[in-house]
């Protein structure tokens, strides 16, 4: 099988490449029931990535000389690059996106261009080339939950941020191509991922890397927002399972049923890192900050027999170890004019935040 992986140099896309190539045809990393093993020895991957700030060739360095992977530097908004990447492919898994909520508050333009128009260009090309299409989407399309309840695949789409709205728009486009063009497409909607090689602007890698440097940790609002956390490898196994066995036109929620508040995440990280709580700064809340996400993944579990393998405690400890052991990776991506969102938005140093009366 030849698969085009768009956004394969980013966090989840590169984990997907690692998982498939490490387990293909029962390779060294393969375990019973691994989708990579099922995809077999003829597996070939074509990565199409624009290498934005979030794309990093270091993430694919293990396969530089591996004939099973080829790389095309190009955008999903470029029809010629997409046509080249789709040549002789059987399927495409679309990870390419602008993915950070805070950035979408500063400038939504790139989100609409890549997440909506880019997906439209991929869909047209998939129809033309007869490819199976997997759209990697997010629970954020459903909006925010109160203290109770879960999101199901037929819950209404009520996105709060421009990022979530652009992903919801893409999901609706995918559904429309199934209905009108008969495209063989499926959609996955997953909760918050964590794991190695995540860009240190998202909560967990930002807090790990800041704490390792004894820098402040900016916790938005009261820190009691809840996310449905999943290790990136469990997410990737779910995507591969849906690619292999998902029913055309269906949406599959992906969740390991691990709801944790931001305060709890922060406390666990500080414990693992043996750092004090007084690194935490309670700062102004994110505008439109969704309170809680929680998903039912019953469809994926019962119809496709997927289940998560990695507990939050185990996965978080392994993730902390990865950032400890790969300091060069995150120091390089944080170099230059890198500033966290809080500092960019408010134009002041995070180290001064506690002096401005924002700590409750
Ligand atoms: P990321 O920001 O780490 O990586 C995105 C990748 O896409 C980068 O390699 C970037 O260079 C590439 N890219 C951006 N614009 C492009 C374009 N126009 N053409 C080609 N490549 C482009 O994101 P991620 O966290 O790995 O997320 C991957 C996908 O999973 C996204 O679609 C995101 O919406 C979805 N998702 C993410 C999470 C999460 O917690 N991170 C949860 C659910 C779903
Ligand atoms: P994030 O990693 O940006 O993912 P998402 O917005 O897609 O859920 O944020 C996860 C949670 O952590 C969210 O409730 C916002 C919060 N957060 C902070 O409190 N401080 C931060 O610096 C960041 C980046 C996020």
CSV table of C-alpha atoms and ligand atoms in Angstrom, one decimal:
chain,number,residue,atom,x,y,z
A,1,UNK,CA,0.0,0.0,0.0
A,2,UNK,CA,1.3,3.5,-0.9
A,3,UNK,CA,0.0,6.2,1.5
A,4,UNK,CA,0.5,10.0,1.2
A,5,UNK,CA,0.9,11.5,4.7
A,6,UNK,CA,0.3,15.2,4.6
A,7,UNK,CA,1.9,17.1,7.5
A,8,UNK,CA,4.1,14.1,8.2
A,9,UNK,CA,6.9,16.3,9.6
A,10,UNK,CA,4.7,17.6,12.4
A,11,UNK,CA,4.0,16.1,15.8
A,12,UNK,CA,1.3,13.5,15.1
A,13,UNK,CA,2.1,13.0,11.4
A,14,UNK,CA,5.7,12.0,12.2
A,15,UNK,CA,4.5,9.7,15.0
A,16,UNK,CA,2.3,8.0,12.4
A,17,UNK,CA,5.3,7.6,10.1
A,18,UNK,CA,7.4,6.1,12.9
A,19,UNK,CA,4.6,3.8,14.0
A,20,UNK,CA,3.9,2.5,10.5
A,21,UNK,CA,7.5,2.1,9.4
A,22,UNK,CA,8.6,0.5,12.7
A,23,UNK,CA,5.9,-2.1,12.6
A,24,UNK,CA,5.4,-2.7,8.9
A,25,UNK,CA,5.4,-6.3,7.9
A,26,UNK,CA,6.0,-7.3,11.6
A,27,UNK,CA,9.3,-5.3,11.9
A,28,UNK,CA,11.3,-5.0,15.2
A,29,UNK,CA,8.8,-2.7,16.9
A,30,UNK,CA,5.7,-4.7,15.9
A,31,UNK,CA,3.3,-6.2,18.4
A,32,UNK,CA,0.2,-8.4,18.0
A,33,UNK,CA,-2.6,-6.5,16.2
A,34,UNK,CA,-0.4,-3.5,15.2
A,35,UNK,CA,-2.0,-1.9,12.1
A,36,UNK,CA,1.5,-1.4,10.7
A,37,UNK,CA,2.0,-5.1,10.7
A,38,UNK,CA,-1.3,-5.6,8.9
A,39,UNK,CA,-0.3,-3.0,6.3
A,40,UNK,CA,2.4,-5.4,5.3
A,41,UNK,CA,5.9,-5.3,3.8
A,42,UNK,CA,4.9,-3.5,0.6
A,43,UNK,CA,4.2,-0.3,2.6
A,44,UNK,CA,5.4,3.0,1.1
A,45,UNK,CA,4.9,6.4,2.5
A,46,UNK,CA,5.0,9.8,0.7
A,47,UNK,CA,5.2,12.7,3.1
A,48,UNK,CA,4.0,16.0,1.8
A,49,UNK,CA,4.8,18.9,4.2
A,50,UNK,CA,5.2,22.6,3.8
A,51,UNK,CA,7.6,22.7,6.8
A,52,UNK,CA,6.0,25.6,8.5
A,53,UNK,CA,7.3,26.6,12.0
A,54,UNK,CA,5.7,23.3,13.3
A,55,UNK,CA,7.2,21.0,10.6
A,56,UNK,CA,10.7,19.7,11.4
A,57,UNK,CA,12.8,17.3,9.2
A,58,UNK,CA,14.5,16.2,12.4
A,59,UNK,CA,11.2,14.4,13.2
A,60,UNK,CA,11.8,12.1,10.2
A,61,UNK,CA,15.6,11.8,10.5
A,62,UNK,CA,15.4,8.1,11.4
A,63,UNK,CA,14.1,7.3,7.9
A,64,UNK,CA,16.3,9.6,5.8
A,65,UNK,CA,17.9,6.6,4.1
A,66,UNK,CA,14.9,4.3,4.3
A,67,UNK,CA,13.6,3.6,0.7
A,68,UNK,CA,10.1,3.1,2.0
A,69,UNK,CA,9.7,6.8,2.7
A,70,UNK,CA,10.0,9.7,0.3
A,71,UNK,CA,9.5,13.4,1.1
A,72,UNK,CA,8.0,16.2,-0.9
A,73,UNK,CA,8.5,19.8,0.4
A,74,UNK,CA,5.2,21.4,-0.6
A,75,UNK,CA,1.9,22.8,0.5
A,76,UNK,CA,-1.5,21.1,0.4
A,77,UNK,CA,-2.7,24.4,-1.2
A,78,UNK,CA,-0.5,23.8,-4.2
A,79,UNK,CA,-2.4,21.6,-6.7
A,80,UNK,CA,0.8,20.6,-8.6
A,81,UNK,CA,2.6,19.5,-5.5
A,82,UNK,CA,-0.5,17.5,-4.4
A,83,UNK,CA,-0.8,15.8,-7.8
A,84,UNK,CA,2.9,14.8,-7.6
A,85,UNK,CA,2.5,13.4,-4.1
A,86,UNK,CA,-0.6,11.5,-5.0
A,87,UNK,CA,1.0,9.7,-7.9
A,88,UNK,CA,0.5,5.9,-7.6
A,89,UNK,CA,-0.9,6.3,-4.0
A,90,UNK,CA,-3.8,4.2,-2.7
A,91,UNK,CA,-4.7,6.5,0.2
A,92,UNK,CA,-4.0,9.8,1.9
A,93,UNK,CA,-4.0,10.6,5.6
A,94,UNK,CA,-4.4,14.4,6.1
A,95,UNK,CA,-2.5,15.7,9.1
A,96,UNK,CA,-1.4,19.0,7.5
A,97,UNK,CA,-2.9,21.9,9.4
A,98,UNK,CA,-2.4,25.0,11.4
A,99,UNK,CA,-3.0,23.4,14.8
A,100,UNK,CA,-2.6,25.9,17.6
A,101,UNK,CA,-5.7,27.6,19.0
A,102,UNK,CA,-3.8,30.6,20.4
A,103,UNK,CA,-2.2,31.3,17.0
A,104,UNK,CA,-5.7,31.3,15.4
A,105,UNK,CA,-6.7,34.1,17.7
A,106,UNK,CA,-3.8,36.2,16.5
A,107,UNK,CA,-4.3,35.5,12.8
A,108,UNK,CA,-7.0,33.2,11.4
A,109,UNK,CA,-5.9,33.6,7.8
A,110,UNK,CA,-3.4,30.7,7.6
A,111,UNK,CA,-6.0,28.5,9.3
A,112,UNK,CA,-8.6,29.1,6.6
A,113,UNK,CA,-6.0,28.7,3.8
A,114,UNK,CA,-4.5,25.4,5.0
A,115,UNK,CA,-7.3,23.8,7.0
A,116,UNK,CA,-10.2,24.6,4.7
A,117,UNK,CA,-8.9,25.5,1.2
A,118,UNK,CA,-6.0,23.0,1.5
A,119,UNK,CA,-8.4,20.2,2.5
A,120,UNK,CA,-10.6,21.1,-0.5
A,121,UNK,CA,-7.6,20.8,-2.8
A,122,UNK,CA,-6.7,17.4,-1.4
A,123,UNK,CA,-10.3,16.3,-1.7
A,124,UNK,CA,-10.5,17.2,-5.4
A,125,UNK,CA,-7.2,15.5,-6.1
A,126,UNK,CA,-8.3,12.4,-4.2
A,127,UNK,CA,-11.5,12.2,-6.3
A,128,UNK,CA,-9.3,12.5,-9.5
A,129,UNK,CA,-6.8,9.9,-8.4
A,130,UNK,CA,-9.3,7.5,-6.7
A,131,UNK,CA,-7.7,7.6,-3.3
A,132,UNK,CA,-9.1,6.6,0.1
A,133,UNK,CA,-9.1,9.7,2.3
A,134,UNK,CA,-8.6,9.9,6.1
A,135,UNK,CA,-9.3,13.3,7.6
A,136,UNK,CA,-7.6,13.8,11.0
A,137,UNK,CA,-9.9,16.0,12.9
A,138,UNK,CA,-10.4,17.1,16.5
A,139,UNK,CA,-12.9,17.1,19.4
A,140,UNK,CA,-12.7,20.9,19.3
A,141,UNK,CA,-15.2,20.9,16.5
A,142,UNK,CA,-17.9,20.1,19.1
A,143,UNK,CA,-17.2,23.1,21.2
A,144,UNK,CA,-17.3,23.1,25.0
A,145,UNK,CA,-19.0,20.8,27.6
A,146,UNK,CA,-20.2,21.6,31.1
A,147,UNK,CA,-19.4,19.3,34.0
A,148,UNK,CA,-21.4,16.4,32.6
A,149,UNK,CA,-21.9,14.6,29.3
A,150,UNK,CA,-19.8,13.4,26.4
A,151,UNK,CA,-19.4,14.3,22.7
A,152,UNK,CA,-20.7,11.6,20.3
A,153,UNK,CA,-20.1,11.5,16.6
A,154,UNK,CA,-23.6,13.0,15.9
A,155,UNK,CA,-23.2,15.8,18.5
A,156,UNK,CA,-23.7,19.3,17.0
A,157,UNK,CA,-20.7,21.1,15.7
A,158,UNK,CA,-20.2,24.3,17.8
A,159,UNK,CA,-16.6,25.4,17.3
A,160,UNK,CA,-15.4,28.2,19.6
A,161,UNK,CA,-12.0,29.2,18.1
A,162,UNK,CA,-11.1,30.0,14.5
A,163,UNK,CA,-8.9,26.9,14.6
A,164,UNK,CA,-11.9,24.7,15.6
A,165,UNK,CA,-14.1,26.4,13.1
A,166,UNK,CA,-11.6,25.8,10.3
A,167,UNK,CA,-11.5,22.0,11.2
A,168,UNK,CA,-15.3,21.8,11.4
A,169,UNK,CA,-15.5,23.4,7.9
A,170,UNK,CA,-13.0,20.8,6.6
A,171,UNK,CA,-15.1,18.0,8.2
A,172,UNK,CA,-18.2,19.3,6.5
A,173,UNK,CA,-16.4,19.5,3.2
A,174,UNK,CA,-15.2,15.9,3.5
A,175,UNK,CA,-18.8,14.7,4.2
A,176,UNK,CA,-20.0,16.6,1.1
A,177,UNK,CA,-17.4,14.9,-1.1
A,178,UNK,CA,-18.6,11.5,0.1
A,179,UNK,CA,-22.2,12.5,-0.7
A,180,UNK,CA,-21.6,14.2,-4.0
A,181,UNK,CA,-18.5,12.6,-5.5
A,182,UNK,CA,-18.7,9.2,-3.9
A,183,UNK,CA,-15.3,9.8,-2.3
A,184,UNK,CA,-14.1,6.9,-0.1
A,185,UNK,CA,-13.5,9.1,3.0
A,186,UNK,CA,-13.5,8.7,6.8
A,187,UNK,CA,-13.0,11.2,9.6
A,188,UNK,CA,-11.3,10.8,13.0
A,189,UNK,CA,-12.0,13.2,15.9
A,190,UNK,CA,-9.5,12.9,18.7
A,191,UNK,CA,-8.9,14.6,22.0
A,192,UNK,CA,-5.7,16.3,23.2
A,193,UNK,CA,-2.5,14.5,22.2
A,194,UNK,CA,0.8,14.4,24.1
A,195,UNK,CA,4.1,12.6,23.5
A,196,UNK,CA,7.5,13.1,22.0
A,197,UNK,CA,8.2,15.8,19.3
A,198,UNK,CA,5.3,18.0,20.1
A,199,UNK,CA,6.0,21.7,19.4
A,200,UNK,CA,6.6,23.4,22.8
A,201,UNK,CA,3.7,25.9,22.4
A,202,UNK,CA,1.1,23.3,23.5
A,203,UNK,CA,0.4,22.9,27.2
A,204,UNK,CA,2.4,19.8,28.0
A,205,UNK,CA,5.7,20.4,26.1
A,206,UNK,CA,5.6,24.1,26.9
A,207,UNK,CA,5.3,23.4,30.6
A,208,UNK,CA,8.0,20.6,30.6
A,209,UNK,CA,10.5,22.7,28.7
A,210,UNK,CA,9.8,25.9,30.8
A,211,UNK,CA,10.1,23.9,34.0
A,212,UNK,CA,13.4,22.3,32.8
A,213,UNK,CA,14.7,25.9,32.4
A,214,UNK,CA,13.1,27.0,35.7
A,215,UNK,CA,10.9,29.4,33.8
A,216,UNK,CA,7.3,30.3,34.7
A,217,UNK,CA,4.4,28.1,33.7
A,218,UNK,CA,1.5,30.3,32.4
A,219,UNK,CA,-1.8,28.6,33.5
A,220,UNK,CA,-4.8,30.2,31.8
A,221,UNK,CA,-7.7,31.4,34.0
A,222,UNK,CA,-8.4,29.3,37.0
A,223,UNK,CA,-6.6,26.3,35.5
A,224,UNK,CA,-9.6,24.1,35.9
A,225,UNK,CA,-10.3,23.5,32.2
A,226,UNK,CA,-10.5,19.8,31.4
A,227,UNK,CA,-9.0,18.0,28.4
A,228,UNK,CA,-9.4,14.4,27.2
A,229,UNK,CA,-5.8,13.4,27.0
A,230,UNK,CA,-4.4,10.6,24.8
A,231,UNK,CA,-0.9,9.4,24.0
A,232,UNK,CA,0.0,10.2,20.4
A,233,UNK,CA,0.8,6.5,19.7
A,234,UNK,CA,-2.6,5.4,20.7
A,235,UNK,CA,-4.1,8.1,18.4
A,236,UNK,CA,-1.9,6.9,15.5
A,237,UNK,CA,-3.0,3.3,16.0
A,238,UNK,CA,-6.6,4.5,15.9
A,239,UNK,CA,-6.0,6.4,12.7
A,240,UNK,CA,-4.4,3.4,11.0
A,241,UNK,CA,-7.3,1.2,12.2
A,242,UNK,CA,-9.8,3.6,10.7
A,243,UNK,CA,-7.7,3.8,7.5
A,244,UNK,CA,-7.8,0.0,7.2
A,245,UNK,CA,-11.3,-0.8,8.4
A,246,UNK,CA,-13.4,2.4,8.8
A,247,UNK,CA,-16.7,2.5,7.0
A,248,UNK,CA,-16.8,5.1,4.2
A,249,UNK,CA,-18.6,8.3,5.2
A,250,UNK,CA,-18.3,7.6,9.0
A,251,UNK,CA,-16.9,9.7,11.8
A,252,UNK,CA,-14.9,8.0,14.6
A,253,UNK,CA,-14.2,9.7,17.9
A,254,UNK,CA,-10.9,8.8,19.4
A,255,UNK,CA,-10.5,8.9,23.2
A,256,UNK,CA,-8.6,7.0,25.9
A,257,UNK,CA,-11.1,8.3,28.5
A,258,UNK,CA,-8.6,10.2,30.5
A,259,UNK,CA,-10.1,13.5,31.6
A,260,UNK,CA,-7.6,15.7,33.4
A,261,UNK,CA,-7.7,19.4,34.5
A,262,UNK,CA,-4.9,21.7,33.5
A,263,UNK,CA,-4.0,22.1,37.2
A,264,UNK,CA,-3.7,18.4,37.6
A,265,UNK,CA,-1.5,18.1,34.5
A,266,UNK,CA,0.7,20.9,35.8
A,267,UNK,CA,1.0,19.2,39.3
A,268,UNK,CA,1.9,15.8,37.8
A,269,UNK,CA,4.5,17.4,35.5
A,270,UNK,CA,6.1,19.3,38.4
A,271,UNK,CA,6.2,16.2,40.5
A,272,UNK,CA,7.9,14.2,37.7
A,273,UNK,CA,10.4,17.0,37.1
A,274,UNK,CA,10.9,17.6,40.9
A,275,UNK,CA,10.2,21.3,40.4
A,276,UNK,CA,8.2,23.6,42.8
A,277,UNK,CA,4.6,24.7,42.3
A,278,UNK,CA,5.7,28.4,42.6
A,279,UNK,CA,6.9,28.2,39.0
A,280,UNK,CA,3.1,28.4,38.1
A,281,UNK,CA,1.6,31.8,37.1
A,282,UNK,CA,-2.1,32.1,36.8
A,283,UNK,CA,-2.5,34.5,33.8
A,284,UNK,CA,-5.4,36.0,31.9
A,285,UNK,CA,-7.7,33.5,30.4
A,286,UNK,CA,-7.6,32.5,26.7
A,287,UNK,CA,-10.5,34.3,24.9
A,288,UNK,CA,-13.3,31.8,24.2
A,289,UNK,CA,-11.6,29.2,26.3
A,290,UNK,CA,-13.5,25.9,26.0
A,291,UNK,CA,-14.2,24.6,29.6
A,292,UNK,CA,-14.2,20.8,29.0
A,293,UNK,CA,-13.8,18.2,26.3
A,294,UNK,CA,-14.8,14.6,26.7
A,295,UNK,CA,-15.5,12.1,24.0
A,296,UNK,CA,-17.3,8.7,23.7
A,297,UNK,CA,-15.1,6.5,21.5
A,298,UNK,CA,-17.6,3.6,21.8
A,299,UNK,CA,-18.0,3.4,18.0
A,300,UNK,CA,-14.3,2.9,17.4
A,301,UNK,CA,-14.0,0.4,20.3
A,302,UNK,CA,-17.0,-1.7,19.4
A,303,UNK,CA,-17.0,-1.5,15.6
A,304,UNK,CA,-13.3,-1.6,14.9
A,305,UNK,CA,-12.0,-3.2,18.1
A,306,UNK,CA,-9.5,-0.4,18.9
A,307,UNK,CA,-8.4,0.2,22.4
A,308,UNK,CA,-5.8,2.5,23.9
A,309,UNK,CA,-2.7,0.9,25.4
A,310,UNK,CA,-1.0,3.8,27.3
A,311,UNK,CA,-2.2,5.2,30.6
A,312,UNK,CA,-1.8,8.9,31.3
A,313,UNK,CA,0.6,8.3,34.2
A,314,UNK,CA,2.9,6.0,32.1
A,315,UNK,CA,2.7,8.2,29.0
A,316,UNK,CA,3.4,11.4,30.8
A,317,UNK,CA,6.4,10.0,32.6
A,318,UNK,CA,7.8,8.7,29.2
A,319,UNK,CA,7.1,12.1,27.6
A,320,UNK,CA,9.0,14.0,30.4
A,321,UNK,CA,11.9,11.6,29.9
A,322,UNK,CA,11.9,12.3,26.1
A,323,UNK,CA,12.1,16.0,26.6
A,324,UNK,CA,14.8,15.5,29.3
A,325,UNK,CA,16.9,13.4,26.9
A,326,UNK,CA,16.3,15.4,23.7
A,327,UNK,CA,17.2,18.9,24.9
A,328,UNK,CA,18.8,19.7,21.6
A,329,UNK,CA,15.6,19.1,19.7
A,330,UNK,CA,13.5,21.6,21.7
A,331,UNK,CA,16.3,24.1,22.2
A,332,UNK,CA,16.6,24.3,18.4
A,333,UNK,CA,12.9,24.8,17.8
A,334,UNK,CA,12.7,27.4,20.6
A,335,UNK,CA,15.6,29.4,19.3
A,336,UNK,CA,15.3,32.6,17.2
A,337,UNK,CA,12.4,34.8,18.0
A,338,UNK,CA,10.3,32.1,19.7
A,339,UNK,CA,8.0,33.5,22.5
A,340,UNK,CA,5.1,31.8,24.1
A,341,UNK,CA,1.6,33.0,23.2
A,342,UNK,CA,1.1,34.8,26.5
A,343,UNK,CA,4.2,36.9,25.9
A,344,UNK,CA,3.3,37.6,22.3
A,345,UNK,CA,-0.3,38.6,23.1
A,346,UNK,CA,0.4,40.8,26.1
A,347,UNK,CA,3.8,42.1,25.0
A,348,UNK,CA,5.5,41.4,28.3
A,349,UNK,CA,7.7,38.9,29.8
A,350,UNK,CA,6.1,35.9,31.5
A,351,UNK,CA,8.5,36.3,34.4
A,352,UNK,CA,6.7,39.6,35.2
A,353,UNK,CA,3.2,38.2,35.1
A,354,UNK,CA,3.0,37.4,38.8
A,355,UNK,CA,3.8,41.0,39.7
A,356,UNK,CA,0.7,42.4,37.8
A,357,UNK,CA,-1.8,41.0,40.3
A,358,UNK,CA,-3.0,38.2,37.9
A,359,UNK,CA,-2.2,35.4,40.4
A,360,UNK,CA,-5.4,34.7,42.3
B,1,LIG,P1,1.5,20.2,14.1
B,1,LIG,O1,1.3,21.7,14.1
B,1,LIG,O2,2.6,19.7,15.0
B,1,LIG,O3,2.0,19.8,12.6
B,1,LIG,C1,1.3,20.2,11.5
B,1,LIG,C2,2.2,19.8,10.3
B,1,LIG,O4,1.5,20.3,9.1
B,1,LIG,C3,3.6,20.5,10.3
B,1,LIG,O5,4.5,19.5,9.8
B,1,LIG,C4,3.4,21.6,9.2
B,1,LIG,O6,4.7,21.9,8.6
B,1,LIG,C5,2.4,20.9,8.2
B,1,LIG,N1,1.7,21.9,7.5
B,1,LIG,C6,1.1,23.1,7.9
B,1,LIG,N2,0.5,23.7,6.9
B,1,LIG,C7,0.8,23.0,5.7
B,1,LIG,C8,0.4,23.1,4.4
B,1,LIG,N3,-0.3,24.1,3.9
B,1,LIG,N4,0.8,22.1,3.5
B,1,LIG,C9,1.5,21.0,4.0
B,1,LIG,N5,1.9,20.9,5.3
B,1,LIG,C10,1.5,21.8,6.1
B,1,LIG,O7,0.1,19.5,14.3
B,1,LIG,P2,-0.2,18.2,15.0
B,1,LIG,O8,-0.5,18.4,16.5
B,1,LIG,O9,0.7,17.1,14.6
B,1,LIG,O10,-1.7,17.9,14.4
B,1,LIG,C11,-1.8,17.1,13.2
B,1,LIG,C12,-3.3,17.1,12.9
B,1,LIG,O11,-4.0,16.5,13.9
B,1,LIG,C13,-4.0,18.4,12.6
B,1,LIG,O12,-4.9,18.3,11.6
B,1,LIG,C14,-4.7,18.7,13.9
B,1,LIG,O13,-5.9,19.5,13.7
B,1,LIG,C15,-5.1,17.3,14.3
B,1,LIG,N6,-5.3,17.0,15.8
B,1,LIG,C16,-4.4,17.4,16.6
B,1,LIG,C17,-4.5,17.2,18.0
B,1,LIG,C18,-3.5,17.6,19.0
B,1,LIG,O14,-3.7,17.4,20.2
B,1,LIG,N7,-2.3,18.0,18.6
B,1,LIG,C19,-5.7,16.5,18.4
B,1,LIG,C20,-6.6,16.1,17.5
B,1,LIG,C21,-6.4,16.4,16.1
B,2,LIG,P1,-3.4,23.5,24.2
B,2,LIG,O1,-2.2,22.6,24.4
B,2,LIG,O2,-3.2,24.8,23.5
B,2,LIG,O3,-4.5,22.6,23.5
B,2,LIG,P2,-6.0,23.0,23.1
B,2,LIG,O4,-6.2,24.4,23.2
B,2,LIG,O5,-6.1,22.5,21.7
B,2,LIG,O6,-6.8,22.2,24.1
B,2,LIG,O7,-4.0,23.8,25.6
B,2,LIG,C1,-4.5,22.8,26.5
B,2,LIG,C2,-5.1,23.4,27.7
B,2,LIG,O8,-4.1,24.1,28.4
B,2,LIG,C3,-6.2,24.5,27.3
B,2,LIG,O9,-7.2,24.4,28.3
B,2,LIG,C4,-5.4,25.8,27.4
B,2,LIG,C5,-4.4,25.5,28.5
B,2,LIG,N1,-3.1,26.2,28.4
B,2,LIG,C6,-2.6,27.0,29.5
B,2,LIG,O10,-3.3,27.0,30.6
B,2,LIG,N2,-1.4,27.6,29.3
B,2,LIG,C7,-0.7,27.6,28.2
B,2,LIG,O11,0.3,28.2,28.1
B,2,LIG,C8,-1.2,26.8,27.1
B,2,LIG,C9,-0.5,26.8,25.8
B,2,LIG,C10,-2.4,26.2,27.2
